[in-house]
Amino acid sequence: MSDSADKGKAPQRPDQGEDSGASNNKGSSSDKKNLPPKMIESLMEMNPALKNELASMPKDKAAEMLSNMDISQLLTGLSVGGKNQKDMASYKFWQTQPVPHFNDDKSKEAITQGPIKIIKPDEVPKTPGPLVEGFEWCTLDLTDPEELKELYELLNNHYVEDDNAMFRFSYSQSFLHWALMSPGWKKEWHVGVRATKSRKLVASICGVPTELRVRGERIKVTEINFLCIHKKLRSKRLTPVLIKEITRRCYLNGIYQAIYTGGVILPTPISSCRYYHRSLDWLKLYEVGFSPLPHGSTKARQITKNHLPEKTSTPGLRPMETKDIDAVFDLLERYMLRFDLNQAFNREEIEHWLVYKETEGKEQVVWSYVVEDPETHKITDFVSFYNLESTVIDNSKHKEVRAAYLYYYATETAFTGDTKALKERLLLLMNDALICAKKARFDVFNALTLHDNPLFLEQLKFGAGDGQLHFYLYNYRAVPVPGGINDKNQPDEKKMGGVGVVML
Ligand SMILES: CC(C)(COP(=O)(O)OP(=O)(O)OC[C@H]1O[C@@H](n2cnc3c(N)ncnc32)[C@H](O)[C@@H]1OP(=O)(O)O)[C@@H](O)C(=O)NCCC(=O)NCCS
């Protein structure tokens, strides 16, 4: 795997040369040569086996092969001719794991949904596997501010960057506290590797428990996140060792499935979504190199184009409070059931993930708003976003970009069965979310093509990003679910209803 291919979960920049995203990626599905070269290039990066395969062919034959593949084949790593053995064989670690292979029969009839391997608890090793000499396993105690800080520092210096190494995710300590100590969290699932002599934390992989519904089937899973290896220890096959260790610890706790996401193609995504970005402070994004100045436009025009009203316009919109938990829980639960892959929250989780409580020494991580009907006082809608800053790696003027990420939302309008009405409602609600984020000093608002997002992304001036996010299930087979994008990698209303999970 090339280093750059590993970084797609990143604070990716909007597609270069694109203004509000959609316009440049035209081309019918029968003429794939119209894919922009940059997109083909990044798709190739995500699928190294295919890249190698094409490189060994005469140029015209490779071009012809490429033109016969659709984007979903490129994205999910299917190789030329549909044989794929070569692709799977190149995943030395993942081919040994209980995950669907690229060449598994994709027809709906052939896929029996469910666990791939039945785990016998008494066969799970009671002690960790060996680590290379000089390093040892540790369990992080994130209730200890010192250890929380150590994880923060590892991630702050070594976690996900964009392909051009201009931005790196910077999860705050408050964020890590929120993300890793959710209801039911287990200390043993905060796994670290330390250098034996210096005690320095050099790698991490973490998980928290939750429940998913996959086409109505409820499964207990670990949500895996924060896989990170110190830059000096890369390409030494430490990742498989970390994954095996957290898997062992999950198995010991009776959890046999997991969900994880990444920008890199692995066997085999259950879905793939695309990142979209809405500028809130266009000039700053331009100055840090995140937003390009579209050909033929001017800075002034871009600033005007991205201008937002001062005030929100949904009657009854206000910050969510503890008293709204039951109403939001009920609304979100019904809304989530509309998606093939969704998170089965309990009440405690709703409180943890959505209600901001001011605490001394902690920064605000999540912003949630409800719409209370002014007459009936019923909660009819809610929307939330979280704060994830990125460090600007080499810029004299700006040190960080404050990004708001769209989190969970729901609206009663979704149950009317009237897509036009839903679209109108979401345009109103999301425009208000943008205004709230701007007021909270965010520079950019990011969203994926999951949930009902294809209904509003382009109209609200979100630009297409160059990042793709793939969703994976561990030890669970299911027919892939749509990710809100079509075979031209554009948001598509006909491809909604698949992904209903937001991973941090
Ligand atoms: C991702 C990262 C841990 C990979 O480390 P590495 O040193 O490049 O890779 P290693 O030599 O340890 O391991 C290679 C194996 O890990 C797999 N791998 C690489 N990235 C992976 C990921 N994000 N998730 C799961 N497996 C991954 C590779 O596919 C390969 O297995 P294979 O032979 O079956 O193909 C490292 O690049 C890193 O810390 N990057 C910054 C943070 C990051 O991107 N984290 C992942 C967020 S989704």
Coordinates of C-alpha atoms and ligand atoms in Angstrom, one line a residue:
M1 CA 0.0 0.0 0.0
S2 CA 1.4 3.3 -0.9
D3 CA 1.6 5.8 1.9
S4 CA -0.6 8.3 0.2
A5 CA -3.2 5.7 -0.4
D6 CA -3.6 5.3 3.3
K7 CA -4.7 8.8 4.0
G8 CA -8.0 9.2 2.3
K9 CA -10.0 9.5 5.5
A10 CA -8.3 12.9 5.7
P11 CA -9.2 16.5 5.7
Q12 CA -9.2 16.2 1.9
R13 CA -9.3 19.3 -0.2
P14 CA -12.1 19.9 -2.7
D15 CA -11.5 18.7 -6.2
Q16 CA -9.0 21.1 -7.7
G17 CA -10.4 23.3 -10.4
E18 CA -13.9 22.6 -9.3
D19 CA -16.1 25.4 -8.0
S20 CA -19.1 23.9 -6.3
G21 CA -18.1 20.4 -7.1
A22 CA -20.5 18.7 -9.4
S23 CA -20.0 20.6 -12.6
N24 CA -16.7 19.2 -13.8
N25 CA -17.3 15.5 -13.4
K26 CA -19.7 15.0 -16.2
G27 CA -19.5 12.1 -18.6
S28 CA -21.9 9.3 -19.1
S29 CA -21.4 5.9 -17.6
S30 CA -20.8 4.5 -21.0
D31 CA -17.9 6.8 -21.6
K32 CA -15.6 6.4 -18.6
K33 CA -12.8 8.2 -20.4
N34 CA -14.5 11.4 -19.4
L35 CA -13.5 10.8 -15.8
P36 CA -11.1 13.7 -14.8
P37 CA -7.5 12.5 -14.9
K38 CA -7.1 13.5 -11.3
M39 CA -9.9 11.2 -10.3
I40 CA -8.5 8.3 -12.3
E41 CA -5.2 8.9 -10.6
S42 CA -6.6 8.9 -7.1
L43 CA -8.7 5.8 -7.9
M44 CA -5.6 4.1 -9.1
E45 CA -3.8 5.0 -5.9
M46 CA -6.7 3.4 -4.0
N47 CA -6.3 0.2 -6.0
P48 CA -2.6 -0.6 -6.3
A49 CA -3.1 -4.1 -7.7
L50 CA -5.2 -2.7 -10.6
K51 CA -2.6 0.0 -11.1
N52 CA 0.2 -2.6 -11.4
E53 CA -1.9 -4.7 -13.7
L54 CA -2.6 -1.7 -16.0
A55 CA 1.1 -0.6 -15.9
S56 CA 2.1 -4.0 -17.4
M57 CA -0.2 -3.6 -20.4
P58 CA 0.3 -1.6 -23.6
K59 CA -1.1 1.9 -23.1
D60 CA -4.0 1.7 -25.5
K61 CA -5.1 -1.7 -24.1
A62 CA -5.0 -0.3 -20.6
A63 CA -7.0 2.7 -21.6
E64 CA -9.6 0.5 -23.2
M65 CA -9.8 -1.7 -20.2
L66 CA -10.2 1.3 -18.0
S67 CA -13.0 2.7 -20.1
N68 CA -14.9 -0.6 -19.7
M69 CA -14.9 -0.4 -15.9
D70 CA -17.3 1.6 -14.0
I71 CA -16.3 3.7 -11.1
S72 CA -17.8 1.4 -8.5
Q73 CA -15.6 -1.4 -9.8
L74 CA -12.6 0.9 -9.6
L75 CA -13.6 1.9 -6.1
T76 CA -14.2 -1.5 -4.7
G77 CA -10.9 -2.8 -6.1
L78 CA -12.3 -5.2 -8.7
S79 CA -9.6 -5.9 -11.2
V80 CA -9.7 -6.0 -14.9
G81 CA -11.7 -8.9 -16.3
G82 CA -13.4 -9.5 -13.0
K83 CA -11.0 -12.2 -11.9
N84 CA -9.5 -10.4 -8.9
Q85 CA -7.3 -13.2 -7.6
K86 CA -4.4 -10.9 -8.0
D87 CA -6.1 -8.1 -6.0
M88 CA -6.9 -10.4 -3.1
A89 CA -3.4 -12.0 -3.2
S90 CA -1.8 -8.6 -2.8
Y91 CA -3.5 -8.2 0.6
K92 CA -1.2 -10.4 2.5
F93 CA -2.9 -9.7 5.8
W94 CA -6.4 -9.0 4.9
Q95 CA -6.8 -12.2 2.8
T96 CA -6.3 -14.1 6.1
Q97 CA -9.1 -12.2 7.9
P98 CA -12.8 -13.0 8.1
V99 CA -13.9 -10.3 5.6
P100 CA -15.6 -10.7 2.3
H101 CA -13.2 -11.1 -0.6
F102 CA -13.4 -9.0 -3.8
N103 CA -14.2 -12.1 -5.8
D104 CA -17.0 -13.3 -3.6
D105 CA -20.2 -13.7 -5.6
K106 CA -21.9 -10.3 -5.5
S107 CA -25.4 -11.4 -6.5
K108 CA -28.0 -10.9 -3.8
E109 CA -29.2 -14.4 -3.8
A110 CA -25.7 -15.8 -3.3
I111 CA -24.9 -13.7 -0.2
T112 CA -26.2 -15.1 3.1
Q113 CA -26.0 -12.2 5.5
G114 CA -24.3 -13.0 8.8
P115 CA -21.0 -13.7 10.6
I116 CA -18.2 -15.2 8.4
K117 CA -16.5 -17.1 11.1
I118 CA -18.0 -18.5 14.3
I119 CA -15.6 -17.7 17.1
K120 CA -15.3 -20.3 19.9
P121 CA -14.6 -18.3 23.1
D122 CA -12.4 -20.9 24.7
E123 CA -10.1 -20.9 21.6
V124 CA -9.4 -17.2 21.9
P125 CA -5.8 -16.7 23.2
K126 CA -5.7 -15.2 26.7
T127 CA -2.5 -13.3 26.1
P128 CA -1.4 -10.9 23.3
G129 CA 0.7 -12.0 20.4
P130 CA 4.4 -11.1 20.3
L131 CA 5.6 -7.6 19.3
V132 CA 9.0 -6.9 17.7
E133 CA 11.8 -6.5 20.2
G134 CA 12.0 -3.2 21.9
F135 CA 8.3 -2.6 22.0
E136 CA 5.5 -3.7 24.3
W137 CA 1.7 -3.7 24.6
C138 CA -0.1 -1.3 26.9
T139 CA -3.7 -0.5 27.8
L140 CA -4.2 3.2 27.9
D141 CA -6.0 4.7 30.9
L142 CA -7.7 7.6 29.3
T143 CA -9.2 8.8 32.6
D144 CA -5.7 9.8 33.4
P145 CA -5.1 13.2 31.8
E146 CA -1.4 12.3 31.2
E147 CA -2.3 9.3 29.2
L148 CA -5.0 11.1 27.3
K149 CA -2.4 13.7 26.4
E150 CA 0.0 11.0 25.2
L151 CA -2.6 9.7 22.8
Y152 CA -3.5 13.2 21.7
E153 CA 0.2 13.9 21.0
L154 CA 0.7 10.7 19.0
L155 CA -2.4 11.5 16.9
N156 CA -1.6 15.1 16.6
N157 CA 1.8 14.4 15.0
H158 CA 1.2 11.1 13.2
Y159 CA -2.5 10.7 12.3
V160 CA -4.3 11.1 9.0
E161 CA -3.0 13.7 6.6
D162 CA -4.3 14.7 3.1
D163 CA -2.4 13.4 0.1
N164 CA -0.3 16.5 -0.2
A165 CA 0.7 16.6 3.5
M166 CA -0.8 20.1 3.9
F167 CA -3.3 19.2 6.7
R168 CA -3.4 16.7 9.5
F169 CA -6.4 15.8 11.6
S170 CA -6.1 17.3 15.1
Y171 CA -8.5 15.6 17.5
S172 CA -8.6 17.6 20.7
Q173 CA -8.3 15.9 24.1
S174 CA -12.0 16.8 24.7
F175 CA -12.8 15.1 21.5
L176 CA -10.9 11.9 22.4
H177 CA -12.6 11.9 25.8
W178 CA -16.0 12.1 24.0
A179 CA -15.2 9.6 21.3
L180 CA -13.5 6.9 23.4
M181 CA -15.5 7.0 26.7
S182 CA -19.0 6.6 25.4
P183 CA -21.5 4.4 27.3
G184 CA -20.2 0.9 27.9
W185 CA -16.6 1.8 26.9
K186 CA -13.9 -0.6 27.9
K187 CA -10.4 0.3 29.0
E188 CA -8.9 -2.8 27.3
W189 CA -10.1 -1.5 24.0
H190 CA -7.8 1.5 24.1
V191 CA -4.7 -0.3 22.9
G192 CA -1.2 1.2 22.7
V193 CA 2.3 0.2 21.9
R194 CA 5.2 1.6 23.8
A195 CA 8.9 1.6 23.2
T196 CA 10.2 -0.5 26.1
K197 CA 13.1 1.8 27.0
S198 CA 11.8 5.3 26.5
R199 CA 8.1 4.4 27.4
K200 CA 7.1 6.5 24.5
L201 CA 3.7 5.8 23.0
V202 CA 4.3 4.9 19.3
A203 CA 1.1 3.3 18.1
S204 CA -2.6 3.0 18.9
I205 CA -5.8 1.3 18.0
C206 CA -9.0 2.0 19.8
G207 CA -12.6 0.8 19.9
V208 CA -15.9 1.5 21.6
P209 CA -19.0 -0.8 21.8
T210 CA -22.2 0.0 20.0
E211 CA -25.0 -1.8 18.1
L212 CA -25.7 -1.7 14.4
R213 CA -28.6 -2.8 12.3
V214 CA -27.7 -4.3 9.0
R215 CA -30.9 -4.7 6.9
G216 CA -32.9 -5.2 10.1
E217 CA -30.4 -7.6 11.7
R218 CA -29.2 -6.2 15.0
I219 CA -25.5 -6.9 15.8
K220 CA -23.2 -5.9 18.7
V221 CA -20.0 -4.4 17.3
T222 CA -16.9 -2.6 18.2
E223 CA -16.5 0.8 16.4
I224 CA -12.8 0.8 15.6
N225 CA -10.9 4.1 15.3
F226 CA -7.6 5.9 15.8
L227 CA -5.4 3.3 14.2
C228 CA -2.1 5.2 14.2
I229 CA 1.6 4.3 13.9
H230 CA 4.5 6.7 14.5
K231 CA 5.9 7.8 11.2
K232 CA 9.3 6.2 11.9
L233 CA 7.6 2.8 12.4
R234 CA 5.7 2.7 9.2
S235 CA 5.8 -0.2 6.6
K236 CA 7.0 -2.7 9.2
R237 CA 3.7 -4.7 9.2
L238 CA 2.7 -3.4 12.7
T239 CA -0.9 -2.7 11.5
P240 CA -1.8 -6.4 11.2
V241 CA -0.4 -7.0 14.7
L242 CA -2.5 -4.1 16.1
I243 CA -5.6 -5.3 14.4
K244 CA -5.2 -8.8 15.6
E245 CA -4.6 -7.6 19.2
I246 CA -7.8 -5.5 19.3
T247 CA -9.7 -8.3 17.7
R248 CA -8.5 -10.7 20.4
R249 CA -9.6 -8.2 23.1
C250 CA -13.0 -7.8 21.5
Y251 CA -13.4 -11.6 21.2
L252 CA -12.6 -12.0 24.9
N253 CA -15.4 -9.6 25.6
G254 CA -17.8 -11.6 23.5
I255 CA -17.9 -9.1 20.6
Y256 CA -17.3 -10.8 17.3
Q257 CA -18.0 -8.1 14.7
A258 CA -16.7 -4.6 14.1
I259 CA -17.2 -1.5 12.0
Y260 CA -14.4 0.7 10.7
T261 CA -13.9 3.2 7.9
G262 CA -10.9 4.4 5.9
G263 CA -9.9 6.2 2.8
V264 CA -7.9 3.2 1.7
I265 CA -9.4 0.3 -0.3
L266 CA -9.4 -3.0 1.6
P267 CA -11.4 -6.1 1.1
T268 CA -14.2 -5.3 0.9
P269 CA -16.2 -2.1 1.5
I270 CA -19.9 -2.5 2.4
S271 CA -20.3 1.0 1.0
S272 CA -18.4 4.0 -0.2
C273 CA -19.3 7.6 0.3
R274 CA -17.7 10.8 -1.0
Y275 CA -16.7 13.9 1.0
Y276 CA -18.3 17.3 0.4
H277 CA -17.1 20.6 1.7
R278 CA -19.1 23.9 2.2
S279 CA -16.8 26.9 2.7
L280 CA -17.8 29.1 5.6
D281 CA -14.7 31.3 5.6
W282 CA -13.7 31.0 1.9
L283 CA -10.8 33.4 2.1
K284 CA -9.1 31.5 4.9
L285 CA -9.6 28.2 3.1
Y286 CA -8.0 29.8 0.1
E287 CA -5.1 31.2 2.0
V288 CA -4.3 27.8 3.6
G289 CA -4.5 26.1 0.2
F290 CA -7.7 24.1 0.9
S291 CA -9.9 25.9 -1.6
P292 CA -8.7 26.8 -5.1
L293 CA -9.7 30.0 -6.9
P294 CA -11.9 28.6 -9.7
H295 CA -10.8 29.5 -13.2
G296 CA -12.5 32.7 -14.2
S297 CA -13.6 33.7 -10.7
T298 CA -12.3 36.3 -8.3
K299 CA -11.7 36.2 -4.5
A300 CA -14.5 38.8 -4.1
R301 CA -16.9 36.6 -6.1
Q302 CA -16.1 33.5 -4.1
I303 CA -16.6 35.4 -0.8
T304 CA -20.0 36.6 -2.0
K305 CA -21.0 33.2 -3.3
N306 CA -20.4 31.6 0.1
H307 CA -22.0 34.3 2.1
L308 CA -24.6 33.2 4.6
P309 CA -27.4 35.1 6.3
E310 CA -26.9 36.3 9.9
K311 CA -30.0 34.6 11.2
T312 CA -31.4 31.2 11.0
S313 CA -34.9 30.8 9.4
T314 CA -36.5 27.6 10.7
P315 CA -39.1 28.7 13.3
G316 CA -38.5 27.1 16.6
L317 CA -34.8 26.2 16.1
R318 CA -32.9 26.2 19.3
P319 CA -29.9 24.3 21.0
M320 CA -30.8 20.8 22.2
E321 CA -31.1 20.4 25.9
T322 CA -31.3 17.4 28.3
K323 CA -35.1 17.7 28.3
D324 CA -35.1 16.9 24.6
I325 CA -33.4 13.5 24.9
D326 CA -36.5 11.4 24.7
A327 CA -38.0 13.3 21.8
V328 CA -34.8 13.2 19.8
F329 CA -34.3 9.5 20.7
D330 CA -37.7 8.7 19.3
L331 CA -37.4 10.8 16.2
L332 CA -33.8 9.6 15.4
E333 CA -34.7 5.9 15.9
R334 CA -37.5 6.1 13.4
Y335 CA -35.4 8.1 11.0
M336 CA -32.5 5.6 11.2
L337 CA -34.7 2.7 10.3
R338 CA -34.9 4.1 6.8
F339 CA -31.3 3.1 6.2
D340 CA -29.9 -0.4 5.4
L341 CA -26.9 0.1 7.7
N342 CA -27.7 2.2 10.8
Q343 CA -26.7 2.6 14.4
A344 CA -29.1 1.3 17.0
F345 CA -28.6 4.0 19.7
N346 CA -29.9 3.6 23.2
R347 CA -31.1 6.6 25.3
E348 CA -27.8 6.9 27.2
E349 CA -25.9 7.1 23.9
I350 CA -28.2 9.8 22.6
E351 CA -27.3 11.8 25.8
H352 CA -23.6 11.1 25.5
W353 CA -23.2 11.8 21.7
L354 CA -25.6 14.7 21.3
V355 CA -26.0 16.8 24.5
Y356 CA -23.3 19.3 25.1
K357 CA -22.8 20.0 28.8
E358 CA -20.4 22.8 29.7
T359 CA -17.5 21.4 31.7
E360 CA -14.6 23.3 33.0
G361 CA -11.4 22.6 31.1
K362 CA -13.3 20.9 28.2
E363 CA -13.9 22.4 24.8
Q364 CA -17.2 22.0 23.1
V365 CA -17.1 19.0 20.7
V366 CA -20.7 18.6 19.6
W367 CA -23.4 21.1 18.6
S368 CA -27.0 19.9 18.5
Y369 CA -30.1 21.8 17.6
V370 CA -33.8 20.9 17.8
V371 CA -36.8 22.4 16.1
E372 CA -39.6 22.8 18.6
D373 CA -43.0 23.5 16.9
P374 CA -44.0 26.9 18.2
E375 CA -47.6 25.8 18.6
T376 CA -47.6 22.1 19.6
H377 CA -44.1 22.2 21.3
K378 CA -43.4 18.9 19.6
I379 CA -39.8 18.3 18.5
T380 CA -40.1 18.0 14.7
D381 CA -36.5 18.0 13.6
F382 CA -32.9 18.0 14.9
V383 CA -29.5 18.4 13.5
S384 CA -26.0 18.1 14.9
F385 CA -22.4 18.6 13.9
Y386 CA -19.0 18.0 15.7
N387 CA -15.8 19.9 15.7
L388 CA -12.7 18.3 14.2
E389 CA -9.8 20.7 13.6
S390 CA -7.0 20.1 11.2
T391 CA -3.5 21.4 11.7
V392 CA -2.2 23.4 8.7
I393 CA 1.2 21.9 8.2
D394 CA 3.3 24.7 6.8
N395 CA 1.6 28.0 6.8
S396 CA 2.8 31.2 8.3
K397 CA -0.6 32.9 8.6
H398 CA -2.9 30.1 9.8
K399 CA -2.2 27.3 12.2
E400 CA -5.4 25.4 12.0
V401 CA -8.7 24.9 10.1
R402 CA -11.8 24.5 12.2
A403 CA -14.0 22.0 10.4
A404 CA -17.6 21.2 11.5
Y405 CA -18.6 17.7 10.4
L406 CA -22.3 17.0 9.9
Y407 CA -23.3 14.4 12.4
Y408 CA -26.8 12.9 13.0
Y409 CA -30.0 14.6 12.1
A410 CA -33.7 13.7 11.6
T411 CA -36.9 15.3 10.5
E412 CA -40.6 14.3 10.7
T413 CA -40.9 15.3 7.1
A414 CA -38.9 12.1 6.2
F415 CA -42.0 10.0 7.1
T416 CA -44.4 11.8 4.8
G417 CA -43.1 9.8 1.8
D418 CA -42.9 13.1 -0.1
T419 CA -39.2 13.5 -1.3
K420 CA -39.8 17.0 -2.6
A421 CA -41.1 18.1 0.8
L422 CA -38.1 16.3 2.5
K423 CA -35.7 18.1 0.2
E424 CA -37.2 21.5 1.0
R425 CA -37.2 20.8 4.7
L426 CA -33.5 19.7 4.6
L427 CA -32.5 22.7 2.6
L428 CA -33.9 24.9 5.3
L429 CA -32.6 22.9 8.2
M430 CA -29.1 22.4 6.8
N431 CA -28.8 26.0 5.7
D432 CA -29.5 26.9 9.4
A433 CA -26.9 24.4 10.5
L434 CA -24.4 26.2 8.2
I435 CA -25.3 29.5 9.8
C436 CA -24.9 28.0 13.3
A437 CA -21.5 26.6 12.4
K438 CA -20.4 29.9 11.0
K439 CA -21.5 31.6 14.2
A440 CA -19.5 29.1 16.2
R441 CA -16.4 30.2 14.1
F442 CA -16.0 27.2 11.9
D443 CA -14.2 27.7 8.6
V444 CA -15.7 24.8 6.7
F445 CA -18.6 22.4 7.0
N446 CA -18.0 18.9 5.8
A447 CA -20.5 16.2 5.0
L448 CA -20.5 12.8 3.3
T449 CA -23.0 11.5 0.8
L450 CA -24.7 9.3 3.4
H451 CA -28.2 9.7 5.0
D452 CA -30.4 12.0 2.9
N453 CA -27.4 14.3 2.1
P454 CA -27.6 14.0 -1.7
L455 CA -30.9 16.0 -1.4
F456 CA -29.1 19.2 -0.4
L457 CA -25.3 19.1 -0.9
E458 CA -25.1 20.7 -4.3
Q459 CA -27.9 23.2 -3.8
L460 CA -26.3 24.4 -0.6
K461 CA -23.0 25.0 -2.4
F462 CA -21.0 22.1 -0.9
G463 CA -18.1 21.3 -3.3
A464 CA -17.1 17.8 -4.2
G465 CA -14.0 16.6 -2.2
D466 CA -11.2 14.5 -3.5
G467 CA -11.7 12.1 -0.6
Q468 CA -13.7 8.9 -0.5
L469 CA -14.7 7.2 2.7
H470 CA -15.2 3.4 2.6
F471 CA -17.2 1.6 5.3
Y472 CA -16.2 -1.9 6.4
L473 CA -17.7 -4.6 8.6
Y474 CA -15.4 -7.2 10.2
N475 CA -16.5 -10.8 10.4
Y476 CA -19.8 -10.0 8.8
R477 CA -21.1 -10.6 5.3
A478 CA -23.8 -8.5 3.7
V479 CA -24.8 -7.3 0.3
P480 CA -23.2 -3.8 -0.2
V481 CA -25.4 -0.8 0.5
P482 CA -25.6 2.3 -1.5
G483 CA -23.4 5.3 -0.5
G484 CA -25.4 8.1 -2.0
I485 CA -23.2 8.3 -5.1
N486 CA -23.7 7.0 -8.6
D487 CA -21.2 5.5 -11.1
K488 CA -19.9 9.0 -11.9
N489 CA -19.1 9.6 -8.2
Q490 CA -21.9 12.2 -8.0
P491 CA -24.5 12.5 -5.2
D492 CA -27.6 10.7 -6.4
E493 CA -31.0 10.7 -4.8
K494 CA -31.6 7.2 -6.2
K495 CA -28.6 5.9 -4.3
M496 CA -29.8 7.0 -0.8
G497 CA -31.1 4.7 1.9
G498 CA -27.9 2.8 2.4
V499 CA -25.5 4.3 4.9
G500 CA -27.1 5.6 8.1
V501 CA -24.0 5.5 10.3
V502 CA -21.6 8.4 11.0
M503 CA -18.2 7.4 12.1
L504 CA -15.9 10.0 13.8
Ligands
LIG1 C1 -2.6 3.5 8.5 C2 -1.3 3.1 9.1 C3 -1.5 2.6 10.5 C4 -0.7 1.9 8.2 O1 0.6 1.7 8.6 P1 1.8 1.1 7.7 O2 3.0 1.2 8.5 O3 1.7 1.9 6.4 O4 1.4 -0.4 7.3 P2 1.9 -1.7 7.9 O5 3.2 -2.1 7.3 O6 1.9 -1.6 9.4 O7 0.8 -2.8 7.5 C5 0.4 -3.0 6.2 C6 -1.0 -3.7 6.2 O8 -1.9 -2.9 6.9 C7 -3.1 -2.7 6.0 N1 -3.6 -1.3 6.2 C8 -3.1 -0.1 5.9 N2 -3.9 0.9 6.2 C9 -4.9 0.3 6.8 C10 -6.1 0.8 7.4 N3 -6.3 2.2 7.5 N4 -7.0 0.0 8.0 C11 -6.7 -1.3 7.9 N5 -5.7 -1.9 7.4 C12 -4.8 -1.1 6.8 C13 -2.5 -2.8 4.6 O9 -3.5 -3.1 3.7 C14 -1.5 -3.9 4.8 O10 -2.2 -5.2 4.8 P3 -2.2 -6.1 3.5 O11 -0.9 -6.7 3.3 O12 -3.3 -7.1 3.8 O13 -2.5 -5.2 2.4 C15 -0.2 4.3 9.1 O14 0.0 4.6 7.7 C16 -0.7 5.5 9.8 O15 -0.6 5.6 11.0 N6 -1.3 6.5 9.1 C17 -1.8 7.7 9.6 C18 -3.1 7.4 10.3 C19 -4.1 6.6 9.5 O16 -4.3 6.9 8.3 N7 -4.9 5.8 10.1 C20 -6.0 5.0 9.5 C21 -7.2 5.8 9.6 S1 -8.5 5.0 8.7

